[in-house]
Short mmCIF file of C-alpha atoms in Angstrom, two decimals:
data_model
loop_
_atom_site.label_atom_id
_atom_site.label_comp_id
_atom_site.label_asym_id
_atom_site.label_seq_id
_atom_site.Cartn_x
_atom_site.Cartn_y
_atom_site.Cartn_z
CA MET A 1424 -51.30 -32.16 -34.62
CA ALA A 1425 -49.16 -34.13 -32.16
CA GLY A 1426 -46.57 -34.70 -34.88
CA GLY A 1427 -46.45 -30.96 -35.59
CA LEU A 1428 -46.02 -30.19 -31.90
CA VAL A 1429 -43.16 -32.70 -31.64
CA ALA A 1430 -41.50 -31.17 -34.70
CA LEU A 1431 -41.89 -27.70 -33.21
CA LEU A 1432 -40.35 -28.86 -29.93
CA ASP A 1433 -37.47 -30.43 -31.86
CA ASP A 1434 -36.89 -27.12 -33.64
CA VAL A 1435 -37.00 -25.23 -30.33
CA ALA A 1436 -34.55 -27.70 -28.79
CA ALA A 1437 -32.23 -27.36 -31.78
CA LEU A 1438 -32.36 -23.56 -31.53
CA ALA A 1439 -31.67 -23.77 -27.80
CA ARG A 1440 -28.63 -25.98 -28.43
CA LEU A 1441 -27.42 -23.56 -31.13
CA ALA A 1442 -27.90 -20.60 -28.79
CA ALA A 1443 -26.05 -22.40 -25.99
CA ALA A 1444 -23.18 -23.24 -28.34
CA SER A 1445 -23.07 -19.62 -29.51
CA ILE A 1446 -22.99 -18.40 -25.89
CA ASP A 1447 -20.15 -20.84 -25.17
CA ASP A 1448 -18.27 -19.58 -28.23
CA VAL A 1449 -18.79 -15.95 -27.21
CA GLY A 1450 -17.69 -16.76 -23.67
CA ALA A 1451 -14.55 -18.53 -24.86
CA ALA A 1452 -13.72 -15.74 -27.32
CA THR A 1453 -14.32 -13.13 -24.62
CA GLY A 1454 -11.91 -15.00 -22.33
CA ARG A 1455 -9.23 -15.10 -25.04
CA ALA A 1456 -9.68 -11.44 -25.87
CA THR A 1457 -9.55 -10.38 -22.22
CA ALA A 1458 -6.42 -12.47 -21.56
CA LYS A 1459 -4.67 -11.01 -24.61
CA ALA A 1460 -5.24 -7.51 -23.25
CA ALA A 1461 -3.94 -8.43 -19.78
CA GLY A 1462 -0.79 -6.33 -20.03
CA VAL A 1463 -2.71 -3.12 -20.64
CA VAL A 1464 -5.26 -4.03 -17.95
CA ILE A 1465 -2.51 -4.48 -15.35
CA ASP A 1466 -0.98 -1.13 -16.23
CA ASP A 1467 -4.39 0.55 -16.15
CA ALA A 1468 -5.01 -0.85 -12.66
CA ALA A 1469 -1.54 0.29 -11.55
CA VAL A 1470 -1.83 3.82 -12.96
CA THR A 1471 -5.39 4.80 -12.01
CA PRO A 1472 -4.94 4.98 -8.18
CA GLN A 1473 -2.49 7.85 -8.73
CA TYR A 1474 -5.37 10.09 -9.79
CA VAL A 1475 -6.96 10.09 -6.34
CA ARG A 1476 -3.75 10.92 -4.48
CA GLY A 1477 -4.28 14.06 -2.40
CA LEU A 1478 -8.07 13.79 -2.37
CA ALA A 1479 -10.14 13.38 0.77
CA ALA A 1480 -10.65 9.72 1.65
CA GLU A 1481 -14.44 9.98 1.41
CA ARG A 1482 -14.17 11.28 -2.18
CA GLU A 1483 -11.92 8.50 -3.49
CA LEU A 1484 -14.60 5.97 -4.40
CA PRO A 1485 -17.00 8.54 -5.94
CA ILE A 1486 -14.15 9.81 -8.14
CA ILE A 1487 -13.20 6.28 -9.18
CA LYS A 1488 -16.86 5.61 -10.00
CA ARG A 1489 -16.97 8.67 -12.26
CA ILE A 1490 -13.74 7.61 -13.99
CA ALA A 1491 -15.12 4.08 -14.46
CA ILE A 1492 -18.30 5.46 -16.06
CA GLY A 1493 -16.16 7.63 -18.35
CA SER A 1494 -14.03 4.61 -19.22
CA LEU A 1495 -17.10 2.55 -20.11
CA ARG A 1496 -18.41 5.43 -22.21
CA ASN A 1497 -15.06 5.57 -24.02
CA LYS A 1498 -15.18 1.87 -24.82
CA LEU A 1499 -18.85 1.51 -25.80
CA LEU A 1500 -19.72 4.83 -27.44
CA ILE A 1501 -16.44 5.86 -29.09
CA ILE A 1502 -14.01 2.99 -29.53
CA LEU A 1503 -16.41 0.10 -30.18
CA PRO A 1504 -18.23 1.67 -33.19
CA ILE A 1505 -14.96 2.85 -34.77
CA ALA A 1506 -13.28 -0.52 -34.23
CA LEU A 1507 -16.23 -2.43 -35.70
CA LEU A 1508 -16.42 -0.17 -38.76
CA LEU A 1509 -12.70 -0.57 -39.37
CA SER A 1510 -12.85 -4.36 -38.96
CA GLN A 1511 -15.84 -4.54 -41.32
CA PHE A 1512 -14.70 -2.21 -44.11
CA LEU A 1513 -10.96 -1.60 -43.65
CA PRO A 1514 -9.64 -4.72 -41.89
CA TRP A 1515 -6.14 -4.20 -43.33
CA LEU A 1516 -5.82 -1.10 -41.13
CA LEU A 1517 -6.11 -3.09 -37.91
CA THR A 1518 -2.53 -4.40 -37.96
CA PRO A 1519 -0.90 -0.96 -38.44
CA ILE A 1520 -3.21 0.55 -35.79
CA LEU A 1521 -2.39 -2.30 -33.44
CA MET A 1522 1.32 -1.75 -34.06
CA LEU A 1523 0.98 1.95 -33.29
CA GLY A 1524 -0.61 0.92 -30.02
CA GLY A 1525 2.27 -1.50 -29.45
CA CYS A 1526 4.73 1.35 -29.99
CA TYR A 1527 2.80 3.46 -27.49
CA LEU A 1528 2.91 0.69 -24.88
CA ALA A 1529 6.64 0.18 -25.49
CA TYR A 1530 7.22 3.93 -25.19
CA GLU A 1531 5.25 4.19 -21.94
CA ALA A 1532 7.22 1.34 -20.39
CA ALA A 1533 10.58 2.63 -21.65
CA HIS A 1534 9.71 6.15 -20.45
CA LYS A 1535 9.10 4.83 -16.93
CA ILE A 1536 12.36 2.88 -16.97
CA TRP A 1537 14.24 5.89 -18.37
CA GLY A 1538 12.86 8.12 -15.62
CA ALA A 1539 13.76 5.58 -12.93
CA VAL A 1540 17.32 5.18 -14.24
CA PHE A 1541 18.19 8.73 -15.31
CA GLY A 1542 15.77 10.73 -13.19
CA HIS A 1543 14.11 12.51 -16.10
CA GLY A 1544 10.61 11.19 -15.55
CA ASP A 1545 7.51 13.30 -15.19
CA HIS A 1546 7.40 15.44 -12.07
CA HIS A 1547 3.88 14.86 -10.87
CA ASP A 1548 4.81 15.03 -7.20
CA GLU A 1549 5.44 18.79 -7.22
CA ALA A 1550 1.73 19.55 -6.93
CA ALA A 1551 0.82 16.44 -5.00
CA ASP A 1552 -0.09 18.38 -1.85
CA GLU A 1553 -2.13 21.07 -3.65
CA PRO A 1554 -5.94 20.84 -3.64
CA LYS A 1555 -7.28 19.03 -6.68
CA ASP A 1556 -10.34 19.93 -8.70
CA GLU A 1557 -12.42 16.76 -9.00
CA ASP A 1558 -13.74 17.58 -12.47
CA SER A 1559 -10.20 18.14 -13.73
CA VAL A 1560 -9.04 14.89 -12.14
CA VAL A 1561 -11.87 12.93 -13.76
CA SER A 1562 -11.49 14.51 -17.21
CA GLY A 1563 -7.72 13.96 -17.20
CA ALA A 1564 -8.10 10.34 -16.12
CA VAL A 1565 -10.81 9.67 -18.74
CA ARG A 1566 -8.61 11.18 -21.49
CA THR A 1567 -5.73 8.92 -20.49
CA ASP A 1568 -8.12 5.97 -20.25
CA LEU A 1569 -9.21 6.61 -23.85
CA ILE A 1570 -5.76 5.62 -25.09
CA LEU A 1571 -5.48 2.55 -22.87
CA SER A 1572 -9.06 1.50 -23.60
CA ALA A 1573 -8.50 1.86 -27.35
CA GLU A 1574 -5.48 -0.42 -27.08
CA ILE A 1575 -7.43 -2.96 -25.03
CA MET A 1576 -10.32 -3.00 -27.51
CA VAL A 1577 -8.10 -3.25 -30.60
CA ILE A 1578 -6.12 -6.10 -29.03
CA ALA A 1579 -9.38 -7.85 -28.22
CA LEU A 1580 -10.72 -7.20 -31.74
CA ASP A 1581 -7.57 -8.63 -33.30
CA THR A 1582 -8.10 -11.82 -31.27
CA ILE A 1583 -11.65 -12.29 -32.59
CA ALA A 1584 -11.20 -10.92 -36.13
CA ALA A 1585 -12.46 -14.19 -37.66
CA GLU A 1586 -15.82 -13.97 -35.86
CA GLY A 1587 -18.99 -12.64 -37.52
CA PHE A 1588 -20.02 -8.99 -37.16
CA TRP A 1589 -22.66 -9.55 -34.47
CA SER A 1590 -20.38 -11.90 -32.56
CA ARG A 1591 -17.64 -9.27 -32.62
CA LEU A 1592 -20.11 -6.67 -31.39
CA ILE A 1593 -21.29 -8.81 -28.48
CA ILE A 1594 -17.81 -9.99 -27.52
CA LEU A 1595 -16.31 -6.49 -27.56
CA ALA A 1596 -19.22 -5.12 -25.54
CA VAL A 1597 -18.76 -7.88 -22.97
CA VAL A 1598 -14.98 -7.31 -22.91
CA ALA A 1599 -15.56 -3.58 -22.37
CA VAL A 1600 -17.86 -4.17 -19.40
CA VAL A 1601 -15.82 -7.02 -17.86
CA ILE A 1602 -12.49 -5.22 -18.09
CA THR A 1603 -13.93 -1.94 -16.76
CA VAL A 1604 -15.49 -3.74 -13.78
CA ILE A 1605 -12.29 -5.67 -13.07
CA VAL A 1606 -9.94 -2.68 -13.40
CA TYR A 1607 -11.96 -0.19 -11.39
CA GLY A 1608 -13.09 -2.78 -8.87
CA VAL A 1609 -9.43 -3.57 -8.19
CA VAL A 1610 -8.57 0.13 -8.16
CA GLY A 1611 -11.32 0.82 -5.62
CA LEU A 1612 -10.03 -1.98 -3.42
CA ILE A 1613 -6.44 -0.74 -3.70
CA VAL A 1614 -7.19 2.88 -2.78
CA LYS A 1615 -9.33 1.87 0.20
CA MET A 1616 -6.89 -0.76 1.47
CA ASP A 1617 -5.15 1.81 3.71
CA ASP A 1618 -8.46 2.78 5.30
CA ILE A 1619 -9.41 -0.87 5.79
CA GLY A 1620 -6.07 -1.51 7.46
CA LEU A 1621 -6.41 1.52 9.72
CA ARG A 1622 -9.89 0.48 10.84
CA LEU A 1623 -8.72 -3.03 11.58
CA ALA A 1624 -5.77 -1.67 13.55
CA ASP A 1625 -7.86 0.84 15.54
CA LYS A 1626 -10.91 -1.28 16.30
CA SER A 1627 -9.38 -4.72 16.79
CA THR A 1628 -6.79 -6.47 18.91
CA GLY A 1629 -4.35 -9.32 18.55
CA PHE A 1630 -3.86 -10.86 15.13
CA VAL A 1631 -6.48 -8.68 13.39
CA GLU A 1632 -4.80 -5.50 14.68
CA LYS A 1633 -1.40 -6.70 13.48
CA PHE A 1634 -2.90 -7.65 10.13
CA GLY A 1635 -4.38 -4.16 9.78
CA ARG A 1636 -1.07 -2.47 10.55
CA GLY A 1637 0.70 -4.82 8.18
CA LEU A 1638 -1.81 -3.92 5.47
CA VAL A 1639 -1.10 -0.21 5.89
CA LYS A 1640 2.67 -0.77 5.76
CA ALA A 1641 2.41 -3.12 2.78
CA MET A 1642 0.39 -0.83 0.48
CA PRO A 1643 3.29 1.36 -0.71
CA LYS A 1644 5.20 -1.81 -1.61
CA VAL A 1645 2.13 -3.26 -3.31
CA MET A 1646 1.79 -0.10 -5.41
CA SER A 1647 5.46 -0.22 -6.35
CA PHE A 1648 5.14 -3.89 -7.29
CA LEU A 1649 2.06 -3.14 -9.41
CA GLY A 1650 4.01 -0.44 -11.20
CA ILE A 1651 6.86 -2.85 -11.98
CA VAL A 1652 4.47 -5.56 -13.15
CA GLY A 1653 2.57 -3.06 -15.27
CA THR A 1654 5.78 -1.82 -16.90
CA ALA A 1655 6.97 -5.37 -17.63
CA ALA A 1656 3.55 -6.30 -19.00
CA MET A 1657 3.54 -3.28 -21.33
CA LEU A 1658 6.97 -4.21 -22.68
CA TRP A 1659 5.86 -7.79 -23.25
CA VAL A 1660 2.47 -7.00 -24.82
CA GLY A 1661 3.76 -4.06 -26.87
CA GLY A 1662 6.77 -6.03 -28.10
CA HIS A 1663 4.65 -9.08 -28.97
CA ILE A 1664 2.21 -6.91 -30.93
CA LEU A 1665 5.12 -5.46 -32.89
CA LEU A 1666 6.74 -8.87 -33.41
CA VAL A 1667 3.57 -10.39 -34.87
CA GLY A 1668 2.67 -7.23 -36.79
CA ILE A 1669 6.05 -7.02 -38.51
CA ASP A 1670 5.62 -10.64 -39.59
CA GLU A 1671 2.10 -10.01 -40.89
CA LEU A 1672 3.31 -7.01 -42.89
CA GLY A 1673 5.79 -9.23 -44.74
CA PHE A 1674 9.10 -9.06 -42.85
CA HIS A 1675 9.51 -12.60 -41.52
CA PRO A 1676 13.14 -13.04 -40.27
CA LEU A 1677 12.54 -11.54 -36.82
CA TYR A 1678 9.50 -13.68 -36.02
CA GLU A 1679 11.18 -16.77 -37.48
CA LEU A 1680 14.24 -16.20 -35.26
CA VAL A 1681 12.05 -16.13 -32.15
CA HIS A 1682 10.07 -19.12 -33.40
CA HIS A 1683 13.28 -21.13 -33.89
CA GLY A 1684 14.29 -20.26 -30.34
CA GLU A 1685 10.93 -21.56 -29.09
CA GLU A 1686 11.31 -24.78 -31.08
CA ALA A 1687 14.81 -25.33 -29.70
CA VAL A 1688 13.50 -25.63 -26.13
CA HIS A 1689 9.93 -26.81 -26.69
CA ASP A 1690 10.73 -30.54 -26.54
CA ILE A 1691 12.68 -30.43 -23.27
CA ALA A 1692 10.92 -32.94 -21.01
CA GLY A 1693 8.52 -31.46 -18.51
CA ILE A 1694 9.38 -27.78 -18.91
CA GLY A 1695 9.62 -27.39 -22.70
CA PRO A 1696 6.35 -25.47 -23.23
CA ILE A 1697 7.12 -23.16 -20.29
CA LEU A 1698 10.60 -22.46 -21.64
CA ALA A 1699 9.15 -21.78 -25.10
CA TRP A 1700 6.76 -19.25 -23.57
CA ILE A 1701 9.63 -17.63 -21.66
CA VAL A 1702 11.69 -17.35 -24.86
CA ASN A 1703 8.81 -15.67 -26.69
CA THR A 1704 8.04 -13.39 -23.73
CA LEU A 1705 11.67 -12.28 -23.25
CA ALA A 1706 12.15 -11.72 -26.98
CA SER A 1707 8.93 -9.68 -27.14
CA ALA A 1708 9.93 -7.64 -24.09
CA LEU A 1709 13.40 -6.99 -25.55
CA LEU A 1710 11.89 -5.80 -28.83
CA GLY A 1711 9.47 -3.63 -26.88
CA LEU A 1712 12.33 -2.14 -24.87
CA ILE A 1713 14.38 -1.38 -27.99
CA VAL A 1714 11.47 0.29 -29.78
CA GLY A 1715 10.45 2.14 -26.62
CA VAL A 1716 13.96 3.52 -26.03
CA VAL A 1717 14.17 4.65 -29.67
CA VAL A 1718 10.88 6.55 -29.27
CA VAL A 1719 12.01 8.06 -25.95
CA LEU A 1720 15.29 9.23 -27.53
CA ALA A 1721 13.38 10.68 -30.47
CA GLN A 1722 11.07 12.54 -28.08
CA LEU A 1723 14.03 13.90 -26.09
CA GLY A 1724 15.71 14.96 -29.34
CA VAL A 1725 12.61 16.85 -30.46
CA LYS A 1726 12.29 18.54 -27.05
CA SER A 1727 15.97 19.51 -27.15
CA ALA A 1728 15.63 20.95 -30.66
CA LEU A 1729 12.56 22.98 -29.68
CA ALA A 1730 14.35 24.29 -26.58
CA ARG A 1731 17.34 25.41 -28.72
CA ARG A 1732 14.99 27.23 -31.10
CA LYS A 1733 13.40 29.13 -28.21
CA ASN A 1734 16.83 30.17 -26.95
#
């Protein structure tokens, strides 16, 4: 009896160790998947605050909460099942889908740059002072989030493609929750930063008052900086997805050229690995910019052709 109890305890201990190892593996894989999707996450955090512009201050957080719930619904109820089915039964489709997402990211970044340089960006400011319908704001934001969330989840899935089905399910579910909490937590903090600064400035004195006023003055610059970082991140992530995808589809010269550039600087004492990363990042961003500009030009060409037909 005692021997059986000892054996049972040994089995329980072994299962506990196996479960702990599995949790560690899931945690590590979740971290890798989340990091790989960082570029899209940054852009999501930079874009979302624009949806609450023009709304009453007391409605900002409730609206962001509704958008966050819609985002989580997108990830868990729509994207996750489709992504898992594709990875299980049509895994060869993941690379082309990922590359389409890379093209979209490159286009979004190039479109922003094009608008900043040539002044042909979207004119969202025209109705900025008009009253906004909250339901319309939420539905529009959730529709846009669907695209960004799909890209995040596919990038994450590509990172963990070698894992088992149930591991992929758990990891993607965790990624969906973690990224949604991070993005919309940051967004909530950003949109309320002005109010926090104003309260500090109005109800405090000395250093705290100055800090509050500085916070209010800094927020427009912070938003501009976030936009720049988000654009750069989209170029980098989108270009890297395309670079790797082209190689996986059988065209190797482009990836090999970048790889040779990395190898050329990798062994430089002290800074070699950093320089190698910079080479890869700049090459990816350049590819993303080229592809993005091509798509922007194609879009402008189509719009021009349609306008000529109407006339």
